[in-house]
Amino acid sequence: MTIALHEILKIRILDAIRSVQPPGGWKVVVVDEASLKIIESACKMFDILEEKVTLVENLEKPRQAYQSLDAVYIITPTYESINKVIEDRKNGPLYAGVHLFFTSRPDDRLLHMVDSSLPKEYMRQRHDLFIEFHAKEAHVYSFESPSSFFKLYSPADTEFDNELRIIAKKVI
């Protein structure tokens, strides 16, 4: 028996959310636009809310402070998303604590940015989920990267090796 790819993705996402067990039990999930699309390819909002999640918020939009709740951030490892997480802390913390889950492994510069900006007592955990793909069907996935086809199959393009590295980083 084989398990469908979108089920594996759903399990990874929900296990990350379940791993956060704050004292009050309830939590907030914060996502960026790219990670929301990944999550939506495998989960329904109901699945997430069933995990004692009070609401799912967009990282790029202004949000209300919930200083009694921990936040589960599921974000892509980009400078913009990480900077938004850091900004959430700068103006007084929006949440009681942060559980940071990246869709793929951030580079060392971004990890240093997180480690040097968020106090250890505030950042409760940080993990890489390796889920930076969209589950299209049971055994079909996409990176949603239209330029990859040209970079991989164009004889004139010099980006072949770099594009392979980018694709590999998304899943391993």
Short mmCIF file of C-alpha atoms in Angstrom, two decimals:
data_model
loop_
_atom_site.label_atom_id
_atom_site.label_comp_id
_atom_site.label_asym_id
_atom_site.label_seq_id
_atom_site.Cartn_x
_atom_site.Cartn_y
_atom_site.Cartn_z
CA MET A 1 0.00 0.00 0.00
CA THR A 2 1.39 3.40 -0.93
CA ILE A 3 0.51 6.62 0.78
CA ALA A 4 -0.45 9.62 -1.33
CA LEU A 5 1.98 12.52 -1.51
CA HIS A 6 -0.61 15.05 -0.37
CA GLU A 7 -1.27 12.85 2.69
CA ILE A 8 2.45 12.84 3.56
CA LEU A 9 2.51 16.62 3.21
CA LYS A 10 -0.60 16.94 5.38
CA ILE A 11 0.94 14.72 8.07
CA ARG A 12 4.18 16.79 8.09
CA ILE A 13 2.24 20.05 8.48
CA LEU A 14 -0.15 18.79 11.15
CA ASP A 15 2.65 17.07 13.10
CA ALA A 16 4.52 20.39 13.22
CA ILE A 17 1.43 22.13 14.58
CA ARG A 18 0.73 19.29 17.06
CA SER A 19 4.30 19.48 18.36
CA VAL A 20 3.48 22.87 19.86
CA GLN A 21 1.88 22.26 23.23
CA PRO A 22 1.63 25.61 25.05
CA PRO A 23 0.36 25.71 28.66
CA GLY A 24 -3.12 26.92 27.66
CA GLY A 25 -3.28 24.45 24.78
CA TRP A 26 -4.40 27.00 22.18
CA LYS A 27 -2.15 28.62 19.59
CA VAL A 28 -2.10 30.90 16.55
CA VAL A 29 -0.67 29.83 13.17
CA VAL A 30 1.07 32.51 11.10
CA VAL A 31 1.96 31.83 7.46
CA ASP A 32 3.45 33.75 4.56
CA GLU A 33 1.79 33.72 1.15
CA ALA A 34 4.05 31.01 -0.32
CA SER A 35 3.70 28.62 2.62
CA LEU A 36 -0.07 29.13 2.65
CA LYS A 37 -0.23 27.83 -0.93
CA ILE A 38 1.82 24.78 0.08
CA ILE A 39 -0.44 24.13 3.07
CA GLU A 40 -3.59 24.56 0.98
CA SER A 41 -2.32 21.94 -1.48
CA ALA A 42 -2.61 19.32 1.27
CA CYS A 43 -4.83 20.58 4.11
CA LYS A 44 -8.19 22.16 4.61
CA MET A 45 -8.46 25.03 7.08
CA PHE A 46 -10.65 22.77 9.21
CA ASP A 47 -7.75 20.29 9.60
CA ILE A 48 -5.56 23.03 11.03
CA LEU A 49 -8.20 24.53 13.31
CA GLU A 50 -8.87 21.06 14.77
CA GLU A 51 -5.35 21.13 16.26
CA LYS A 52 -6.33 23.70 18.92
CA VAL A 53 -5.53 26.60 16.59
CA THR A 54 -7.60 29.72 17.28
CA LEU A 55 -6.85 31.34 13.93
CA VAL A 56 -4.53 31.31 10.93
CA GLU A 57 -3.01 34.68 10.09
CA ASN A 58 -1.09 36.09 7.14
CA LEU A 59 2.44 37.21 8.03
CA GLU A 60 2.36 40.02 5.47
CA LYS A 61 -0.75 41.69 6.92
CA PRO A 62 -1.14 43.68 10.15
CA ARG A 63 -2.13 41.39 12.99
CA GLN A 64 -3.59 41.79 16.45
CA ALA A 65 -1.43 40.87 19.44
CA TYR A 66 -2.29 37.67 21.31
CA GLN A 67 0.29 37.83 24.08
CA SER A 68 -1.28 34.92 25.97
CA LEU A 69 -0.91 32.55 22.99
CA ASP A 70 2.11 30.96 21.35
CA ALA A 71 2.51 31.41 17.60
CA VAL A 72 3.37 28.66 15.14
CA TYR A 73 5.08 30.34 12.19
CA ILE A 74 5.18 28.21 9.03
CA ILE A 75 7.16 30.28 6.55
CA THR A 76 9.43 30.06 3.55
CA PRO A 77 13.07 30.84 4.38
CA THR A 78 13.28 34.24 2.71
CA TYR A 79 14.74 37.48 4.01
CA GLU A 80 11.32 39.17 3.81
CA SER A 81 9.50 36.51 5.85
CA ILE A 82 12.21 36.22 8.48
CA ASN A 83 12.39 40.00 8.79
CA LYS A 84 8.62 40.10 9.40
CA VAL A 85 8.98 37.54 12.22
CA ILE A 86 11.70 39.69 13.79
CA GLU A 87 9.57 42.84 13.39
CA ASP A 88 6.76 41.08 15.27
CA ARG A 89 9.05 41.00 18.30
CA LYS A 90 10.59 44.50 17.97
CA ASN A 91 7.48 46.55 18.76
CA GLY A 92 6.64 44.47 21.79
CA PRO A 93 5.93 40.79 21.30
CA LEU A 94 2.71 39.91 19.51
CA TYR A 95 2.71 36.43 21.02
CA ALA A 96 3.83 34.65 24.19
CA GLY A 97 6.40 32.62 22.27
CA VAL A 98 7.42 31.61 18.77
CA HIS A 99 7.69 28.16 17.20
CA LEU A 100 9.40 28.66 13.86
CA PHE A 101 8.97 26.10 11.06
CA PHE A 102 10.64 26.69 7.70
CA THR A 103 9.33 25.03 4.55
CA SER A 104 12.96 24.31 3.58
CA ARG A 105 16.38 24.86 5.09
CA PRO A 106 17.37 28.54 5.36
CA ASP A 107 20.89 29.52 4.45
CA ASP A 108 23.38 30.31 7.23
CA ARG A 109 22.99 34.07 6.85
CA LEU A 110 19.24 33.84 7.51
CA LEU A 111 19.72 31.45 10.44
CA HIS A 112 22.19 33.88 11.99
CA MET A 113 19.66 36.68 11.48
CA VAL A 114 17.03 34.69 13.40
CA ASP A 115 19.38 33.57 16.17
CA SER A 116 20.80 37.03 16.77
CA SER A 117 17.41 38.79 16.76
CA LEU A 118 15.07 36.51 18.71
CA PRO A 119 15.84 35.73 22.37
CA LYS A 120 16.10 32.01 23.15
CA GLU A 121 13.34 32.22 25.75
CA TYR A 122 11.01 33.71 23.12
CA MET A 123 11.85 31.31 20.28
CA ARG A 124 10.70 28.00 21.73
CA GLN A 125 11.69 25.84 18.74
CA ARG A 126 12.95 26.05 15.16
CA HIS A 127 12.67 23.26 12.57
CA ASP A 128 12.99 22.70 8.85
CA LEU A 129 10.04 20.79 7.38
CA PHE A 130 11.38 20.19 3.83
CA ILE A 131 7.95 20.66 2.30
CA GLU A 132 8.60 23.35 -0.29
CA PHE A 133 6.45 21.77 -2.99
CA HIS A 134 2.79 21.69 -3.92
CA ALA A 135 0.97 18.34 -3.85
CA LYS A 136 -1.09 18.24 -7.04
CA GLU A 137 -2.28 14.63 -6.95
CA ALA A 138 -1.50 11.44 -5.06
CA HIS A 139 1.85 11.01 -6.83
CA VAL A 140 2.32 14.37 -8.54
CA TYR A 141 3.99 17.46 -7.14
CA SER A 142 5.11 20.83 -8.43
CA PHE A 143 7.58 23.47 -7.31
CA GLU A 144 5.43 26.14 -8.97
CA SER A 145 8.53 27.47 -10.71
CA PRO A 146 7.75 28.16 -14.38
CA SER A 147 11.28 29.37 -15.10
CA SER A 148 12.80 26.01 -14.11
CA PHE A 149 11.80 24.34 -17.36
CA PHE A 150 13.70 26.90 -19.43
CA LYS A 151 16.73 26.85 -17.13
CA LEU A 152 16.96 23.06 -17.18
CA TYR A 153 16.33 22.45 -20.88
CA SER A 154 17.75 25.48 -22.64
CA PRO A 155 21.21 24.78 -24.08
CA ALA A 156 22.07 28.48 -23.88
CA ASP A 157 21.21 28.89 -20.19
CA THR A 158 24.12 28.82 -17.73
CA GLU A 159 21.86 28.41 -14.70
CA PHE A 160 21.49 24.61 -14.96
CA ASP A 161 23.61 23.68 -11.91
CA ASN A 162 22.24 26.50 -9.79
CA GLU A 163 18.64 25.57 -10.66
CA LEU A 164 19.28 21.92 -9.69
CA ARG A 165 20.67 23.11 -6.32
CA ILE A 166 17.59 25.26 -5.72
CA ILE A 167 15.24 22.38 -6.55
CA ALA A 168 17.17 19.89 -4.39
CA LYS A 169 17.16 22.30 -1.44
CA LYS A 170 13.37 22.39 -1.53
CA VAL A 171 12.97 18.68 -0.78
CA ILE A 172 16.16 17.52 0.98
#
